[in-house]
Amino acid sequence: MGSNDLPLTQHLNSEYRWGFTTDIEQEVVPAGLNEDVIRLISAKKQEPEFMLEWRLNAYRHWLTLEEPKWASVHYPPIDYQAIHYYAAPKQAKRPKSLDEVDPKLLATYEKLGIPLAERAALAGVAVDAVFDSVSVATTFKDRLEKLGIIFCSFSEAVRKHPDLVRQYLGSVVPYTDNYFAALNSAVFSDGSFVYVPKGVRCPMELSTYFRINARNTGQFERTLIIADEGAYVSYLEGCTAPSRDENQLHAAVVELIALKDAHIKYSTVQNWYPGDAEGRGGIYNFVTKRGECRGERSRISWTQVETGSAITWKYPSCILRGDDSVGEFYSVALTNNRQQADTGTKMIHIGRRTRSTIVAKGISAGRGRNAYRGLVRILDKAEGARNHTQCDSLLMGPNCAAHTFPYIEVKNPTAQVEHEATTSRVSEDQLFYLRSRGLTEEDAVNMIVNGFCKAVFRELPMEFAVEAQKLLSVSLEGAVG
Amino acid sequence: MLEIRDLHVSIGDKPILKGISLTILPGEVHAIMGPNGSGKSTLAQVLAGREGYTVTAGAVTWQGQDLLAMAPEERAWAGLFLGFQYPLEIPGVANVQLLKEAVNSQRRRKGLPELDAFDFLERVKASLKLLEMDEAMLYRGVNEGFSGGEKKRNEILQMLMLEPRLAILDETDSGLDIDALKIVARGVNALRGPERAILLVTHYQRLLEHITPDHVHVLADGRIVASGGRELALELEAKGYGWLTAEAGQEARP
């Protein structure tokens, strides 16, 4: 293809690079955004009136906003009128079997240890060609339904559970929140919806199903998770396999709501296409993720391992409204080659005795630029609130960069806020030490990096943690030496 | 087993080793002594494959192979071990994790099956006992927050687990109190055998009271200025290094 340095519009319109055919019927709406396009999206999805109203309000608000520029990332201007906001079904442009998939991609799956049965689905082979995946998903769904757990696509939730959607949508991230959230609210394509009823503990990680079925939800994904009183759910987003996508801009919104005594654990492993070694191509991941601990003693934990995307710009946050509620953020962000990351979290302490923990690990290699940006805000009513922040950077090689921008605002004198930060390098001496014990240079680097990330990995569900470790080693291949 | 012939080594333009020749046979224990700055540690590092040194002349043969052409990990696979003077900290990596990975990476190269968790723990516990180390040390980060003495003992633990053909111990005795010194010596003596050799690099002869060397060499200003048996070390203890370096026509160093 070789046209990666051309403007964004070309990426958006370009053929999928592995030469997939387009013989399946596709509905195309012309590029560009206006109220008619939004009406069309809503109509195609057979949405109720309130949903269309909401989208239109979001769009009208978006028109009044300017794209933010404050992040420590650089990219050419985005032409929002060149994006196709509706293209369905996304069944088009898919390989018919693994034989048609780029062998390099398959080799990476192999290295990551992705089960054979899942590789086809991940590579985007049409679902009907992937035996069993649909029936597996259906089995999960039945089990969940018996417990009263709703786990479905966002579109389905809008149709089948409009009251829940209406009650909670935008209640954590209103469309007025920021430029990209407003855009998402106007045009979101699809996503996931989870509702766990009172006192129910979701018996499985909501992951396998997601991996196989929620692919191609598009570039404007919308996720809403509600844990009712005393409920628990662990949700895994993404997967370690490198996801290729012809859409360069991804502006998703994720909202979490934890009611009294509820606990939501949200884990992300993100490995979108980072662009090539020269920084051409790659995904812009501009996502708004926020959870609200609405009830007393509720708890929200974000854990993320970010190795992909050309630019990662996101701050999974917690609003700690309920008294004694707890917010946690554990993050590993890796930038190699010319990748850029400006990521971190916001912890907003409103309730009394609210507690938050932030552990952020940034790894920079090649010409990667990695910035941690975090806000801890303690409001005046938050008696006895506590925060502990640990923010560490690991540098590999002379050309990478790491920055830390911590913001702390405390309006209650009883609060305790701690911030620790370190920057270290993978030293020649450490590498020599491990190699003299018989580890190859690559294994030595992996061991040092995994040790550095341990505090985050142990927060991930077991299987995910193993995959995340492998992912880091694949992402750092050739970073040293 | 190990043959060093006329080895010259520089750091940048500065010559450090100026023609070292040394032959080590299986079963032997050699001690290299010498004042600070004589090149002892450089020799140990070059043998283990540390980058940053330039070999300007000479050769090193290890079991018939060109040692200097091998990467550090290849030297380890071939049975070479360096006990570091200043062991490195690897934060977040449990000691047991490194031990296991090190043992198994070497076993893999030898075509041996990896040790399972049970066999591994059995072996490591026996070594811990010998070195009077607490089992909790296994689960702490590699050398993370270890005292100087703990770090040195940890080196000996790694050595015992890896069972090298040649162990080079670089100032393993420095910073140890007498009790710790005896424990470390016990570990080293446990490794001695007809198939193995040990090269002790030390400034003081007190380690040699507990590990009896077959050969003692004195290094001064990058050259071996004297070789002898155990008695040479005692003589050094009595007279200091000055007489030897002077005798060899070298400028005496502190």
Tab-separated table of N, CA, C and O in Angstrom, chain A residues 427-441 443 447-448 450-452 454 469, chain B residues 48-50 71-73 76-77 81-82 84 89 91-93 98 101-102 105-106 143 155 158:
chain	number	residue	atom	x	y	z
A	427	SER	N	19.493	-1.147	32.807
A	427	SER	CA	20.926	-0.885	32.739
A	427	SER	C	21.670	-2.041	32.087
A	427	SER	O	21.237	-3.189	32.143
A	428	GLU	N	22.804	-1.708	31.475
A	428	GLU	CA	23.695	-2.714	30.891
A	428	GLU	C	24.120	-3.722	31.959
A	428	GLU	O	24.252	-4.910	31.695
A	429	ASP	N	24.338	-3.209	33.176
A	429	ASP	CA	24.784	-4.085	34.261
A	429	ASP	C	23.728	-5.125	34.608
A	429	ASP	O	24.037	-6.288	34.817
A	430	GLN	N	22.465	-4.685	34.656
A	430	GLN	CA	21.384	-5.640	34.939
A	430	GLN	C	21.304	-6.695	33.849
A	430	GLN	O	21.159	-7.881	34.117
A	431	LEU	N	21.394	-6.248	32.595
A	431	LEU	CA	21.313	-7.197	31.485
A	431	LEU	C	22.463	-8.200	31.543
A	431	LEU	O	22.278	-9.400	31.370
A	432	PHE	N	23.660	-7.682	31.828
A	432	PHE	CA	24.835	-8.568	31.900
A	432	PHE	C	24.664	-9.571	33.041
A	432	PHE	O	24.978	-10.758	32.903
A	433	TYR	N	24.150	-9.091	34.146
A	433	TYR	CA	23.948	-9.969	35.307
A	433	TYR	C	23.035	-11.147	34.934
A	433	TYR	O	23.368	-12.306	35.197
A	434	LEU	N	21.920	-10.830	34.294
A	434	LEU	CA	20.975	-11.891	33.950
A	434	LEU	C	21.518	-12.791	32.841
A	434	LEU	O	21.329	-14.006	32.860
A	435	ARG	N	22.223	-12.197	31.883
A	435	ARG	CA	22.783	-13.013	30.803
A	435	ARG	C	23.854	-13.950	31.349
A	435	ARG	O	23.975	-15.089	30.903
A	436	SER	N	24.612	-13.479	32.332
A	436	SER	CA	25.653	-14.340	32.883
A	436	SER	C	25.044	-15.510	33.652
A	436	SER	O	25.735	-16.457	34.008
A	437	ARG	N	23.723	-15.439	33.892
A	437	ARG	CA	23.032	-16.569	34.532
A	437	ARG	C	22.396	-17.482	33.484
A	437	ARG	O	21.701	-18.441	33.819
A	438	GLY	N	22.567	-17.113	32.201
A	438	GLY	CA	22.090	-18.003	31.135
A	438	GLY	C	20.837	-17.519	30.434
A	438	GLY	O	20.287	-18.216	29.590
A	439	LEU	N	20.362	-16.307	30.756
A	439	LEU	CA	19.199	-15.782	30.043
A	439	LEU	C	19.674	-15.082	28.769
A	439	LEU	O	20.696	-14.403	28.780
A	440	THR	N	18.934	-15.244	27.687
A	440	THR	CA	19.270	-14.496	26.487
A	440	THR	C	18.967	-13.024	26.749
A	440	THR	O	18.234	-12.686	27.685
A	441	GLU	N	19.499	-12.177	25.892
A	441	GLU	CA	19.277	-10.751	26.088
A	441	GLU	C	17.775	-10.442	26.099
A	441	GLU	O	17.286	-9.672	26.917
A	443	ASP	N	15.263	-12.473	26.835
A	443	ASP	CA	14.641	-12.964	28.075
A	443	ASP	C	14.997	-12.065	29.256
A	443	ASP	O	14.186	-11.858	30.155
A	447	MET	N	12.371	-10.139	31.566
A	447	MET	CA	12.316	-10.365	33.008
A	447	MET	C	12.328	-9.030	33.758
A	447	MET	O	11.554	-8.816	34.683
A	448	ILE	N	13.178	-8.124	33.311
A	448	ILE	CA	13.262	-6.812	33.971
A	448	ILE	C	11.943	-6.046	33.804
A	448	ILE	O	11.413	-5.479	34.756
A	450	ASN	N	8.924	-7.279	33.139
A	450	ASN	CA	7.832	-7.909	33.876
A	450	ASN	C	7.938	-7.648	35.371
A	450	ASN	O	6.925	-7.479	36.049
A	451	GLY	N	9.163	-7.606	35.872
A	451	GLY	CA	9.353	-7.268	37.276
A	451	GLY	C	8.858	-5.851	37.551
A	451	GLY	O	8.166	-5.590	38.532
A	452	PHE	N	9.168	-4.961	36.633
A	452	PHE	CA	8.754	-3.560	36.737
A	452	PHE	C	7.224	-3.441	36.771
A	452	PHE	O	6.661	-2.595	37.459
A	454	LYS	N	5.049	-5.763	37.741
A	454	LYS	CA	4.398	-6.774	38.568
A	454	LYS	C	3.196	-6.253	39.339
A	454	LYS	O	2.154	-6.907	39.400
A	469	GLN	N	1.940	-10.487	29.736
A	469	GLN	CA	3.395	-10.630	29.800
A	469	GLN	C	3.973	-10.965	28.436
A	469	GLN	O	4.973	-10.403	28.015
B	48	ALA	N	33.725	-13.489	31.922
B	48	ALA	CA	32.278	-13.711	31.903
B	48	ALA	C	31.594	-13.045	30.713
B	48	ALA	O	30.437	-13.290	30.442
B	49	GLY	N	32.334	-12.154	30.014
B	49	GLY	CA	31.781	-11.598	28.778
B	49	GLY	C	31.172	-10.223	28.901
B	49	GLY	O	30.360	-9.824	28.069
B	50	ARG	N	31.561	-9.453	29.903
B	50	ARG	CA	31.044	-8.095	30.048
B	50	ARG	C	31.513	-7.250	28.882
B	50	ARG	O	32.691	-7.279	28.513
B	71	ALA	N	28.827	-15.223	23.604
B	71	ALA	CA	28.009	-14.255	24.352
B	71	ALA	C	27.974	-14.675	25.821
B	71	ALA	O	28.212	-15.842	26.135
B	72	PRO	N	27.692	-13.737	26.716
B	72	PRO	CA	27.676	-14.084	28.150
B	72	PRO	C	26.799	-15.298	28.458
B	72	PRO	O	27.191	-16.164	29.245
B	73	GLU	N	25.597	-15.350	27.821
B	73	GLU	CA	24.697	-16.468	28.128
B	73	GLU	C	25.259	-17.788	27.598
B	73	GLU	O	25.047	-18.838	28.203
B	76	ALA	N	27.582	-19.065	30.078
B	76	ALA	CA	26.849	-19.675	31.194
B	76	ALA	C	26.388	-21.079	30.820
B	76	ALA	O	26.510	-22.016	31.606
B	77	TRP	N	25.875	-21.222	29.581
B	77	TRP	CA	25.405	-22.537	29.149
B	77	TRP	C	26.555	-23.539	29.100
B	77	TRP	O	26.350	-24.735	29.290
B	81	PHE	N	30.444	-19.564	35.517
B	81	PHE	CA	29.637	-18.762	36.441
B	81	PHE	C	30.493	-17.659	37.023
B	81	PHE	O	31.637	-17.893	37.407
B	82	LEU	N	29.926	-16.446	37.067
B	82	LEU	CA	30.611	-15.345	37.742
B	82	LEU	C	29.802	-14.921	38.965
B	82	LEU	O	28.635	-14.545	38.838
B	84	PHE	N	29.226	-12.099	41.333
B	84	PHE	CA	29.518	-10.674	41.184
B	84	PHE	C	30.027	-10.047	42.477
B	84	PHE	O	29.578	-10.385	43.568
B	89	GLU	N	20.381	-5.515	41.566
B	89	GLU	CA	18.992	-5.664	41.995
B	89	GLU	C	18.091	-5.719	40.763
B	89	GLU	O	18.271	-4.950	39.828
B	91	PRO	N	14.293	-5.333	40.514
B	91	PRO	CA	13.066	-5.115	41.287
B	91	PRO	C	11.863	-5.851	40.700
B	91	PRO	O	11.697	-5.910	39.480
B	92	GLY	N	11.065	-6.402	41.583
B	92	GLY	CA	9.809	-7.037	41.165
B	92	GLY	C	9.972	-8.466	40.672
B	92	GLY	O	8.989	-9.150	40.472
B	93	VAL	N	11.212	-8.896	40.443
B	93	VAL	CA	11.432	-10.268	39.986
B	93	VAL	C	11.810	-11.097	41.214
B	93	VAL	O	12.828	-10.833	41.845
B	98	LEU	N	14.101	-16.001	39.134
B	98	LEU	CA	15.373	-15.944	38.416
B	98	LEU	C	16.104	-17.288	38.525
B	98	LEU	O	16.630	-17.796	37.526
B	101	GLU	N	14.437	-19.778	36.200
B	101	GLU	CA	14.664	-19.465	34.793
B	101	GLU	C	16.120	-19.751	34.418
B	101	GLU	O	16.405	-20.283	33.349
B	102	ALA	N	17.043	-19.417	35.309
B	102	ALA	CA	18.466	-19.636	35.033
B	102	ALA	C	18.755	-21.135	34.927
B	102	ALA	O	19.387	-21.592	33.970
B	105	SER	N	16.965	-22.531	31.768
B	105	SER	CA	17.509	-22.090	30.472
B	105	SER	C	18.778	-22.893	30.173
B	105	SER	O	19.052	-23.235	29.027
B	106	GLN	N	19.537	-23.213	31.215
B	106	GLN	CA	20.752	-24.009	30.981
B	106	GLN	C	20.402	-25.465	30.699
B	106	GLN	O	21.035	-26.110	29.878
B	143	ASN	N	17.873	-9.597	45.016
B	143	ASN	CA	18.788	-8.681	45.715
B	143	ASN	C	18.145	-7.369	46.157
B	143	ASN	O	18.839	-6.449	46.579
B	155	GLU	N	24.514	-14.946	45.760
B	155	GLU	CA	25.358	-15.334	44.627
B	155	GLU	C	25.758	-16.797	44.745
B	155	GLU	O	25.755	-17.544	43.770
B	158	GLN	N	22.901	-19.051	43.896
B	158	GLN	CA	22.765	-19.204	42.441
B	158	GLN	C	23.807	-20.177	41.915
B	158	GLN	O	23.517	-21.035	41.077
